[in-house]
C-alpha atoms as a PDB file:
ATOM      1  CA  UNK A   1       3.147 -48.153  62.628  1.00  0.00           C
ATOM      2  CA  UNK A   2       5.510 -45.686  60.503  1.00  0.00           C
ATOM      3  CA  UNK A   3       5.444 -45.608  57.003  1.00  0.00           C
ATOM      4  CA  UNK A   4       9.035 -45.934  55.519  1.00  0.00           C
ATOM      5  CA  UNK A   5       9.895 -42.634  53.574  1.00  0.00           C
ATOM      6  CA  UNK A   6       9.669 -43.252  49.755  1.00  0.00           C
ATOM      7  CA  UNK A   7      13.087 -42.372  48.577  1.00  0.00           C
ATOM      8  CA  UNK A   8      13.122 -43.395  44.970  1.00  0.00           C
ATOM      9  CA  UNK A   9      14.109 -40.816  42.371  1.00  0.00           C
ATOM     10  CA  UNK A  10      11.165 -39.547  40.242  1.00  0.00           C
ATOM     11  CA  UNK A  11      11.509 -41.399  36.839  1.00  0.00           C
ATOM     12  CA  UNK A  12      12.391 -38.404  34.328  1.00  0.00           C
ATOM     13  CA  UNK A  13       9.668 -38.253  31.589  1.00  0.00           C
ATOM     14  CA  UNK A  14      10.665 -38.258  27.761  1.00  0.00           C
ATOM     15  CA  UNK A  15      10.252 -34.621  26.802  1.00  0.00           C
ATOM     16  CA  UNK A  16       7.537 -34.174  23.900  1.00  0.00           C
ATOM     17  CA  UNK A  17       8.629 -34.174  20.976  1.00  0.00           C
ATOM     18  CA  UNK A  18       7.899 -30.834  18.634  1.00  0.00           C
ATOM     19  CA  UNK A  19       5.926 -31.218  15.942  1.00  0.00           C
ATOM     20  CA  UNK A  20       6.982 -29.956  12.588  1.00  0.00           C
ATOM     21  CA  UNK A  21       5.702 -26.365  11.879  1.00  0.00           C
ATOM     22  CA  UNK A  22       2.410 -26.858   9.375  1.00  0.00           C
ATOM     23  CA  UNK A  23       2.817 -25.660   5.487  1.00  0.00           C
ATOM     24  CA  UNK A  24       2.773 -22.185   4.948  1.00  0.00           C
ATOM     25  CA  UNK A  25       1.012 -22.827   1.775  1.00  0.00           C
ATOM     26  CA  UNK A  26      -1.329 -25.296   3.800  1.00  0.00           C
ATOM     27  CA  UNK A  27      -2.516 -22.156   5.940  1.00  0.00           C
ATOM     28  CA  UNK A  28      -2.672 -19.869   2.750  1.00  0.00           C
ATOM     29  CA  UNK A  29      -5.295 -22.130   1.712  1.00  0.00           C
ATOM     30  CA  UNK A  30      -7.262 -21.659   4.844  1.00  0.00           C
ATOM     31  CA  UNK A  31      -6.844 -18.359   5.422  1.00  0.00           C
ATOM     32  CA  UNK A  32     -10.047 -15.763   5.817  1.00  0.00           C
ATOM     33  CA  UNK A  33     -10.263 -12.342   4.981  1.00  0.00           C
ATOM     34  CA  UNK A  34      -9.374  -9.990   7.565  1.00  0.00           C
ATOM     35  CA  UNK A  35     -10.907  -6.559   5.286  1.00  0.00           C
ATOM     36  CA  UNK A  36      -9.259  -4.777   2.525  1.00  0.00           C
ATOM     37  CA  UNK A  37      -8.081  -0.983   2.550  1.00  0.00           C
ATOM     38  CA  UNK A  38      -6.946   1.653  -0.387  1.00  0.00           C
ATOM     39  CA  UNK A  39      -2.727   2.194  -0.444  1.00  0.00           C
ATOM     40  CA  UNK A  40      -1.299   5.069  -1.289  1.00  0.00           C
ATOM     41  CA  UNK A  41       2.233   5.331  -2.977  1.00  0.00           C
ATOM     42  CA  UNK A  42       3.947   8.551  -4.581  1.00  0.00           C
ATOM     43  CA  UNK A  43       6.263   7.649  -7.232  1.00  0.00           C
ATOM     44  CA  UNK A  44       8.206  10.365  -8.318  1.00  0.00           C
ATOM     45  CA  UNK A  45       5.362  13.074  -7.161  1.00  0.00           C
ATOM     46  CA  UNK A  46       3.286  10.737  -8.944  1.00  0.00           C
ATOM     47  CA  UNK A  47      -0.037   9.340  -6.956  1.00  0.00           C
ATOM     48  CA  UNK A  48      -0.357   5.525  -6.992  1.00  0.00           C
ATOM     49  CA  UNK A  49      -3.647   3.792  -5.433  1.00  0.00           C
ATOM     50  CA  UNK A  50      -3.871   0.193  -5.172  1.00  0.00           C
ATOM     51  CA  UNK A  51      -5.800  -2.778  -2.967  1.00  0.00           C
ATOM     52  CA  UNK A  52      -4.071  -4.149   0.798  1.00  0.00           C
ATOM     53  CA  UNK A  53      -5.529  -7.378   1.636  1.00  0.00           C
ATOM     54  CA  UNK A  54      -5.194  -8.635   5.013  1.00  0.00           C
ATOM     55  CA  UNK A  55      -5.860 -12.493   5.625  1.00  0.00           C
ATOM     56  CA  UNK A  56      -5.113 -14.933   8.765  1.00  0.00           C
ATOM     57  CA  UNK A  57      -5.489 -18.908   9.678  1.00  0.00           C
ATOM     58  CA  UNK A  58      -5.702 -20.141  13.006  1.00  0.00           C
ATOM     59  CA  UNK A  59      -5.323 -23.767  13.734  1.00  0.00           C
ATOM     60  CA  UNK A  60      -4.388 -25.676  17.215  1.00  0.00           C
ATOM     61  CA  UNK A  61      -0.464 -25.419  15.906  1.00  0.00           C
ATOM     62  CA  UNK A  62      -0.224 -21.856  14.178  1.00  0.00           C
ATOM     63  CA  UNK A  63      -1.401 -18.616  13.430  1.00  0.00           C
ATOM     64  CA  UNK A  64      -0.529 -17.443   9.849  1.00  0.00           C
ATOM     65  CA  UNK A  65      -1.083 -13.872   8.711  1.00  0.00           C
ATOM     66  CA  UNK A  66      -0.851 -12.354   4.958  1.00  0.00           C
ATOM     67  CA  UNK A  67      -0.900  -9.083   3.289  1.00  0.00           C
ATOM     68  CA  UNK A  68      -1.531  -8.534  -0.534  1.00  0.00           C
ATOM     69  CA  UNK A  69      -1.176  -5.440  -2.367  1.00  0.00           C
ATOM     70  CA  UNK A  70      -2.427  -4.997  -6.005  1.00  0.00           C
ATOM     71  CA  UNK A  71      -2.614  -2.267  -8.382  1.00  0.00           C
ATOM     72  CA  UNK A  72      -5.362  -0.306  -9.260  1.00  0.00           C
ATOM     73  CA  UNK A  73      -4.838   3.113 -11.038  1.00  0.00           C
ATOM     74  CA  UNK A  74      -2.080   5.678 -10.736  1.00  0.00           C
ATOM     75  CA  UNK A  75      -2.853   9.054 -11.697  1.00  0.00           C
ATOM     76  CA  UNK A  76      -1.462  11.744 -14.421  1.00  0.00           C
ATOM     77  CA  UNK A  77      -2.830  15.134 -14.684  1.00  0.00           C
ATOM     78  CA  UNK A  78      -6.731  14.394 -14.751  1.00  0.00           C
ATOM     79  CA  UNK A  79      -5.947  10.965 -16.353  1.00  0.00           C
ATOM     80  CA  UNK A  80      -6.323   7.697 -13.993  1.00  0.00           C
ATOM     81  CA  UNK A  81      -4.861   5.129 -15.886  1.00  0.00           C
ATOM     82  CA  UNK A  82      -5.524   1.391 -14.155  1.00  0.00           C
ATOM     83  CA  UNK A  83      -2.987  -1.139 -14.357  1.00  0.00           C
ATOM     84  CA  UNK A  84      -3.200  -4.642 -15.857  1.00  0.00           C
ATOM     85  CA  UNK A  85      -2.175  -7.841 -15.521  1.00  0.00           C
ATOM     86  CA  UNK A  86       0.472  -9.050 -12.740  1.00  0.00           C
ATOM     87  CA  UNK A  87       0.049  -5.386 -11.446  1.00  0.00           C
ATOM     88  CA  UNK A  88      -3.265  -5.464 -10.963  1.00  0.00           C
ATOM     89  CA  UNK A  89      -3.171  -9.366  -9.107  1.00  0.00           C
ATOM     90  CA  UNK A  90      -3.224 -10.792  -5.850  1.00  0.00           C
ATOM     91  CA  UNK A  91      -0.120 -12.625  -6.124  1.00  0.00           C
ATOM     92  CA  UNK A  92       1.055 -15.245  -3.682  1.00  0.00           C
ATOM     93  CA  UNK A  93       5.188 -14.414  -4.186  1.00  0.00           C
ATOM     94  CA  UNK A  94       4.775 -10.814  -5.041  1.00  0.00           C
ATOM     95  CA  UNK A  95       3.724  -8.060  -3.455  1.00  0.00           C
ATOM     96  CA  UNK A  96       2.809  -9.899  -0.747  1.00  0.00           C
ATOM     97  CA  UNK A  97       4.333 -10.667   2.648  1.00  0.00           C
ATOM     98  CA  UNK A  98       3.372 -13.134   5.367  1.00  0.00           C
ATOM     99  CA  UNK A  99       4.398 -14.094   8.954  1.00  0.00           C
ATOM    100  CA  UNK A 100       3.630 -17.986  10.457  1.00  0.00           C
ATOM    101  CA  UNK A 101       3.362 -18.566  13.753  1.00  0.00           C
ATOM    102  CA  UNK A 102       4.451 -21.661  15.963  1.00  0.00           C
ATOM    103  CA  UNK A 103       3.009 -22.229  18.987  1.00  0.00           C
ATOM    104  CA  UNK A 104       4.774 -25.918  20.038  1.00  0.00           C
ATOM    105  CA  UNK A 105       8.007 -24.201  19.131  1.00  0.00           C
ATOM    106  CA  UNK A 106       6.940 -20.737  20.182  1.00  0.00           C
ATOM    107  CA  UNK A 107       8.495 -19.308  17.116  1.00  0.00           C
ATOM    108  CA  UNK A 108       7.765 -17.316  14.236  1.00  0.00           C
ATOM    109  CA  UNK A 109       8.746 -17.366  10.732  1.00  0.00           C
ATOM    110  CA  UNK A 110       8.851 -14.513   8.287  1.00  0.00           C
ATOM    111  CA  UNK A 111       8.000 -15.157   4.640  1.00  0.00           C
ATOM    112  CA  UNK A 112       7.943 -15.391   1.217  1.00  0.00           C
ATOM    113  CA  UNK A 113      11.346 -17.153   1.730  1.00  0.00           C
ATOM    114  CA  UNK A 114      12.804 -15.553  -1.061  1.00  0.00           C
ATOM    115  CA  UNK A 115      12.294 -12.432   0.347  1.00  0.00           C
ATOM    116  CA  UNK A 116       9.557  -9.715  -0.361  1.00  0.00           C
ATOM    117  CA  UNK A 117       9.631  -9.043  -4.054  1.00  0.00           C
ATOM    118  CA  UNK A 118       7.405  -6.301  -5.685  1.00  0.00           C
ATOM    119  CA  UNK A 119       6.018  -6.214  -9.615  1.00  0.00           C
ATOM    120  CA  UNK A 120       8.532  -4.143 -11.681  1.00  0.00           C
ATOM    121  CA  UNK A 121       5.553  -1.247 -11.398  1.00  0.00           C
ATOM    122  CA  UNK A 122       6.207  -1.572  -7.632  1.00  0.00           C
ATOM    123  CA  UNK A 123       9.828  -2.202  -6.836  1.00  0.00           C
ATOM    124  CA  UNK A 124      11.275   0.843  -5.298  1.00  0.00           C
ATOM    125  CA  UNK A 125       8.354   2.854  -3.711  1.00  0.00           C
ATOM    126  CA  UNK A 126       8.776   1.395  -0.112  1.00  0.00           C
ATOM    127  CA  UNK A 127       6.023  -1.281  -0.675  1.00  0.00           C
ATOM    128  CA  UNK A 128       8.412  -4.207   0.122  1.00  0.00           C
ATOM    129  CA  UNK A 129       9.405  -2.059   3.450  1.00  0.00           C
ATOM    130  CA  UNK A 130       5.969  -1.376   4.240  1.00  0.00           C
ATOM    131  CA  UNK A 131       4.446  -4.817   3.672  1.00  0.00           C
ATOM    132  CA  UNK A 132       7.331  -6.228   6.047  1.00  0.00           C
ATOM    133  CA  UNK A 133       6.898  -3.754   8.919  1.00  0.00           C
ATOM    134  CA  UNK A 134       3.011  -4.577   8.740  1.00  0.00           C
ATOM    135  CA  UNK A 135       3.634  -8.699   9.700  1.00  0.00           C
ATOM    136  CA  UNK A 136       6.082  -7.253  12.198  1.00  0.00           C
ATOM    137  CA  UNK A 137       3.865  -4.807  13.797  1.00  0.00           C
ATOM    138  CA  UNK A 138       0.906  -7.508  13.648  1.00  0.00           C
ATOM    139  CA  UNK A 139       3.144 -10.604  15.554  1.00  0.00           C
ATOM    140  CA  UNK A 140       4.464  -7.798  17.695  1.00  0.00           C
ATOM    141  CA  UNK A 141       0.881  -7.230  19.239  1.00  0.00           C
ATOM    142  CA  UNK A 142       0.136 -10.463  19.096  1.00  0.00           C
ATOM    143  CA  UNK A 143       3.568 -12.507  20.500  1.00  0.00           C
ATOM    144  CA  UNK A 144       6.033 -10.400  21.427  1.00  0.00           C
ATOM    145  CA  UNK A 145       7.824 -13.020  23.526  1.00  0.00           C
ATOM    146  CA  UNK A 146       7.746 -15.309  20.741  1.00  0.00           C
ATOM    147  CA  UNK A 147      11.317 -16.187  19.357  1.00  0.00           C
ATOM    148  CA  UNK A 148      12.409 -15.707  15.296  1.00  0.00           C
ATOM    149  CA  UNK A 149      13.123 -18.516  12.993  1.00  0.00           C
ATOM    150  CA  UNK A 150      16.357 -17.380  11.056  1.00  0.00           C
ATOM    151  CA  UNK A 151      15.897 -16.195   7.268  1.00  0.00           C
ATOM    152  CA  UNK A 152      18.190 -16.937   4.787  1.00  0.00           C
ATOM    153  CA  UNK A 153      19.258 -14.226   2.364  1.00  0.00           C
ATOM    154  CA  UNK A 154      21.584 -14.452  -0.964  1.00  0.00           C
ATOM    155  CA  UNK A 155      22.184 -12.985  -3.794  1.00  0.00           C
ATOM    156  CA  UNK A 156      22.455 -14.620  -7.003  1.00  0.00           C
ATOM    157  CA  UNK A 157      24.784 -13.267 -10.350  1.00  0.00           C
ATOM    158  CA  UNK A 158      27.106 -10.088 -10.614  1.00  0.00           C
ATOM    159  CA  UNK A 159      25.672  -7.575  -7.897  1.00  0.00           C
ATOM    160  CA  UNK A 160      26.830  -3.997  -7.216  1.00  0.00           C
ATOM    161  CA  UNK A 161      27.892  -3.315  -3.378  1.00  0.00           C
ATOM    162  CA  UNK A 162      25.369  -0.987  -3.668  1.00  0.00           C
ATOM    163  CA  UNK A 163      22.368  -3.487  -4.219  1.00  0.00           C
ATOM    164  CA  UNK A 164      24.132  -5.328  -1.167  1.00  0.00           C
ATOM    165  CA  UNK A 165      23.901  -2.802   0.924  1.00  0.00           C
ATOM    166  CA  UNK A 166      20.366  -1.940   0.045  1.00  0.00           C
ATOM    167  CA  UNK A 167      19.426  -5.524   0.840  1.00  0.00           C
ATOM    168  CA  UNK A 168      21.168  -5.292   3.931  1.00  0.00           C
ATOM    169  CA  UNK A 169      19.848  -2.052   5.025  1.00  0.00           C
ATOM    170  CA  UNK A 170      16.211  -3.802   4.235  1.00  0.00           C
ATOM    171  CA  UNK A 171      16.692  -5.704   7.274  1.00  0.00           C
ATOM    172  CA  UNK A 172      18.676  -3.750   9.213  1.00  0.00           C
ATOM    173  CA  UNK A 173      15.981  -1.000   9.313  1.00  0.00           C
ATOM    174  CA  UNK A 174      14.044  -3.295  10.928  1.00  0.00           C
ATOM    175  CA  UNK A 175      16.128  -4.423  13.909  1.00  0.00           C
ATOM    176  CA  UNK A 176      17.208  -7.591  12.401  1.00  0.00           C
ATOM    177  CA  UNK A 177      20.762  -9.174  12.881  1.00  0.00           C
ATOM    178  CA  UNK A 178      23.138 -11.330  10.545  1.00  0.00           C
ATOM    179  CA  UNK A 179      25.759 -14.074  10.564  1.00  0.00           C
ATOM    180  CA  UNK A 180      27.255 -14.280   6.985  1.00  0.00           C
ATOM    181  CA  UNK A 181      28.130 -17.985   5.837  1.00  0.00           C
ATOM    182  CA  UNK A 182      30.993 -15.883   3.140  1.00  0.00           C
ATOM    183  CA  UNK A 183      33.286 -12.958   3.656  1.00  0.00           C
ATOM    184  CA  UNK A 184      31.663 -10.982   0.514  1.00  0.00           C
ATOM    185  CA  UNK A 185      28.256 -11.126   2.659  1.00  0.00           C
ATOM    186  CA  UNK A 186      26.488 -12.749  -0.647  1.00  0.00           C
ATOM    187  CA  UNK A 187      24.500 -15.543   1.789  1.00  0.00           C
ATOM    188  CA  UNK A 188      23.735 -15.338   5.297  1.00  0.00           C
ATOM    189  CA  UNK A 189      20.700 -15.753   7.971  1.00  0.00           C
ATOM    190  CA  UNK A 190      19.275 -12.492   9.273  1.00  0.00           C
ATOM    191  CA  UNK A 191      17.803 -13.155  12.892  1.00  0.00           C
ATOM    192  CA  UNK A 192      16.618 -11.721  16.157  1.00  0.00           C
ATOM    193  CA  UNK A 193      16.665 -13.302  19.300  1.00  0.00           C
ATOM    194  CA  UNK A 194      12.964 -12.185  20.303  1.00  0.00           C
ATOM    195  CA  UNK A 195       9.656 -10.360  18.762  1.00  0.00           C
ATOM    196  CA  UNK A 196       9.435  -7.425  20.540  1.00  0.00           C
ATOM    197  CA  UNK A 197      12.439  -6.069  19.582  1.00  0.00           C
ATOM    198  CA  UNK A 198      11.917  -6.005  16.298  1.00  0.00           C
ATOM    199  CA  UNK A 199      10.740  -2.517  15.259  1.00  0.00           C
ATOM    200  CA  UNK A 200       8.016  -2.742  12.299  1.00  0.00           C
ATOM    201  CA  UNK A 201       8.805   1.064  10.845  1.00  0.00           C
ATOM    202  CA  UNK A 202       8.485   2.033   6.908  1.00  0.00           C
ATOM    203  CA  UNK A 203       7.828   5.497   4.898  1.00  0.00           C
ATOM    204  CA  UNK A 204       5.231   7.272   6.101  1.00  0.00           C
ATOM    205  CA  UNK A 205       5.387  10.029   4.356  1.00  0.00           C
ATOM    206  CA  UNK A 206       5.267   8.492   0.830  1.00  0.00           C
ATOM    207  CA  UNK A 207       3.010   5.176   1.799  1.00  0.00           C
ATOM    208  CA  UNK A 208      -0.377   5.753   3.554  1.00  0.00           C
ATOM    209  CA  UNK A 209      -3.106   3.551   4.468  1.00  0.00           C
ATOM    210  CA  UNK A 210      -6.631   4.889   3.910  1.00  0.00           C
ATOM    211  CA  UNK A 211      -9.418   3.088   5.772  1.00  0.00           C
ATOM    212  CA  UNK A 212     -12.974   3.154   5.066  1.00  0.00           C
ATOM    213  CA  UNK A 213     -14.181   6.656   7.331  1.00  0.00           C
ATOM    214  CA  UNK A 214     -11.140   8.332   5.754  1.00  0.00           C
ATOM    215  CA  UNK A 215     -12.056   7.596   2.158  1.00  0.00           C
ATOM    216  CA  UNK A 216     -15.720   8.671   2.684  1.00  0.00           C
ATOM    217  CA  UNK A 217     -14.676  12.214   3.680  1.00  0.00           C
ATOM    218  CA  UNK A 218     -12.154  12.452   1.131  1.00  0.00           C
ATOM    219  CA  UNK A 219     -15.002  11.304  -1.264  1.00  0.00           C
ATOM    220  CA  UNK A 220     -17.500  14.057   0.645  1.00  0.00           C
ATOM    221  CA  UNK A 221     -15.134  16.948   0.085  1.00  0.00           C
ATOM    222  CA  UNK A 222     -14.304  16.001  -3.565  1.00  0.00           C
ATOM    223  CA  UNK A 223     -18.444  16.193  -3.825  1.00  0.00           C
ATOM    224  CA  UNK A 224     -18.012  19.487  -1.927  1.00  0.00           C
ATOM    225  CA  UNK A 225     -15.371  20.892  -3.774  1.00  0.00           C
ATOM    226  CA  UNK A 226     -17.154  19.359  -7.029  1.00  0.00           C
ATOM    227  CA  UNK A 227     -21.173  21.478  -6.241  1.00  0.00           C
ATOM    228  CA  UNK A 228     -18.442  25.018  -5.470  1.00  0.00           C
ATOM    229  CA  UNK A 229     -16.802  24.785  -8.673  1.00  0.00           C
ATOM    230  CA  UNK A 230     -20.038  23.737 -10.633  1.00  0.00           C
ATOM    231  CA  UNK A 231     -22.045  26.719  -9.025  1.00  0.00           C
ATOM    232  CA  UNK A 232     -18.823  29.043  -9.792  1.00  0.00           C
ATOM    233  CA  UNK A 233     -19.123  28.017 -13.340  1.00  0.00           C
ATOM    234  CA  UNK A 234     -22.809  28.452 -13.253  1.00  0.00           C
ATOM    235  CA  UNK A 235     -22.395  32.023 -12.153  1.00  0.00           C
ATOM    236  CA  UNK A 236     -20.085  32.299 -14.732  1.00  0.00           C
ATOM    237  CA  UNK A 237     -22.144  31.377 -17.782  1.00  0.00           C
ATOM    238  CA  UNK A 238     -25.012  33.413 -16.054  1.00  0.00           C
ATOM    239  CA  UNK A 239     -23.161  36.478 -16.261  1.00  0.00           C
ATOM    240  CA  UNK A 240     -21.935  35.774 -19.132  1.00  0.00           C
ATOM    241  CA  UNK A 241     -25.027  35.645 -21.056  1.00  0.00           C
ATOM    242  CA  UNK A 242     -25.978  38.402 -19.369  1.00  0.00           C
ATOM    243  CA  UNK A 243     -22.922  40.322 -20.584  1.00  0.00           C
ATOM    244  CA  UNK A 244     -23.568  38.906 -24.027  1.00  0.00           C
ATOM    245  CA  UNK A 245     -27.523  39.581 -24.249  1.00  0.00           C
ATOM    246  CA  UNK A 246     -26.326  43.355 -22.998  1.00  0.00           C
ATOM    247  CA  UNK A 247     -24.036  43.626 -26.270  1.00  0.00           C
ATOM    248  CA  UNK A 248     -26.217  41.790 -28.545  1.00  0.00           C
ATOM    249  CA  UNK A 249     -28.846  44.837 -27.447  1.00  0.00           C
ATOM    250  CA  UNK A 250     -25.915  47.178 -27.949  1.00  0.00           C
ATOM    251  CA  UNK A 251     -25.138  45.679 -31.224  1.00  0.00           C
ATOM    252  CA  UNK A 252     -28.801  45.973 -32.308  1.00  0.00           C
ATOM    253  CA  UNK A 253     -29.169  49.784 -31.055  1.00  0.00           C
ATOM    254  CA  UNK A 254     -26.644  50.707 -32.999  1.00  0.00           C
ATOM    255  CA  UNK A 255     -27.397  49.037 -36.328  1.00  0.00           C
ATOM    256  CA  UNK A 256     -30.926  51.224 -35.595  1.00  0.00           C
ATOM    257  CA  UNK A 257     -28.850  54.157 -35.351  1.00  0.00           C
ATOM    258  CA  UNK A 258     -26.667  53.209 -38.251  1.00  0.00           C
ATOM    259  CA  UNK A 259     -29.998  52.791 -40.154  1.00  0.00           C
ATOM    260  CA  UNK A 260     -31.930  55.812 -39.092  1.00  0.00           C
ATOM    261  CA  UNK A 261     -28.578  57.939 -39.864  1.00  0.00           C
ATOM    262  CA  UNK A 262     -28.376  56.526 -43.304  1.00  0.00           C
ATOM    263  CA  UNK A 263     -31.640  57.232 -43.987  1.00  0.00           C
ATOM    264  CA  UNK A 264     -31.459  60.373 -42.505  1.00  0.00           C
ATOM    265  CA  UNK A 265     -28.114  61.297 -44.785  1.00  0.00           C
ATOM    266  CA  UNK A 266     -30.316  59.866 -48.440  1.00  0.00           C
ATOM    267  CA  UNK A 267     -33.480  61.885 -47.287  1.00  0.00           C
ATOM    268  CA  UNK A 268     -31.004  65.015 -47.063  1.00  0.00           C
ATOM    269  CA  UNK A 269     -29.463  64.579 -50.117  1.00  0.00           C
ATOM    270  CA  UNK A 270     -32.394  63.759 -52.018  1.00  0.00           C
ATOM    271  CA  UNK A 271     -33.376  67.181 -51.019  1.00  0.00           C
ATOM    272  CA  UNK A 272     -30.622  68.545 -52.180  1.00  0.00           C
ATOM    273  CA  UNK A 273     -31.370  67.020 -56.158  1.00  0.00           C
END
């Protein structure tokens, strides 16, 4: 006996919905340190040395990762002088720069949402540039097929075209698109269509990261430079209390002479009487 063919449709199945994307402050709160590392800036020739902390959160929806900077000394002549207060913070809207991860949506999302804001000590050494290219780099490794959540950008108040430009170029620089919502480009969304072509590039010239290994030499040939110049100076002072004893004798010879000729002068002239 044949089986009739079964030629019902399939019934379609609702697609699932997405869930919303969890808190970024939520996963702040759970990230874990990742390690921390010594920044260099140069500000005007000037060495600056500060704190990068890197943090992440995994949970079954996201993967959040954060970098803080904070200031520790910058130096001037032979003079380290340490900065204070919001400088010398871990701040969660400045100096700081963070990238959340979407796995339902396969998206990412690029934060603060403000943009990346540095301390007045900070703004203009690169720091903003670097922190940003770091998250990029980081989600580039990690889900480079991901899409990008659009960012919105504005400017607020009386603005030069040249600060426009600079905020554009901020992006830019990094391989991002926009689409302007006005014709004097004050708002907009800057976007990209996938990860991996972002490109995650800042000043390496003036901004270095040192890492543990690298300190330790640099500490190990300040030490070695340190014993060179303290056993030049020894040598120094050595021969230069030998050069002094040698004229103190000098000194003492001829007050002997001076003596003995002086006597020698009143023993002649008493003679003479």
């Amino acid at each position: 006996m044949n089986t009739p063919a079964n030629t019902s449709k399939p019934v379609p199945q609702p697609e699932a919905e997405l869930r919303a994307p969890e808190n970024e402050n939520t996963l702040a709160t759970l990230a874990m340190p990742l390690g921390e590392t010594v920044l260099t800036l140069t500000a005007s020739g000037v060495p600056i040395y500060g704190i990068l902390h890197r943090s992440r959160a995994m949970t079954g929806q996201s993967d959040f990762f954060r970098l803080q900077f904070r200031g520790f000394a910058r130096t001037e002549g032979n003079q380290w002088l340490h900065y204070s207060n919001d400088d010398a913070r871990f701040h969660t809207s400045y100096n700081c720069a963070w990238v959340r991860v979407d796995h339902p949506s396969r998206s990412v999302t690029f934060g603060p949402k403000n943009g990346i804001n540095c301390t007045e000590a900070f703004a203009g050494l690169g720091l903003d540039t670097f922190l940003f290219a770091q998250t990029i780099t980081w989600v580039k490794g990690a889900y480079p097929d991901y899409a990008i959540s659009p960012g919105l950008i504005g400017i607020t108040g009386n603005v030069s075209e040249e600060e426009k430009l600079r905020r554009n170029a901020f992006y830019a620089s990094q391989g991002f698109q926009f689409d302007w919502q006005d014709a004097a480009q004050r708002t907009g969304l800057y976007f990209k269509d996938k990860v991996s072509r972002l490109l995650g590039v800042w000043d390496k010239e003036h901004i270095q990261e040192v890492g543990g290994e690298a300190m330790l030499q640099s500490l190990a040939l300040q030490d070695e430079t340190r014993a060179e110049l303290e056993d030049k100076v020894n040598r120094l002072e050595s021969s230069y209390s030998s050069i002094k004893s040698a004229l103190q004798r000098e000194r003492n010879t001829s007050q002997i002479l001076m003596g003995v000729l002086i006597i020698g002068v009143m023993l002649a002239l008493w003679a003479l009487i």
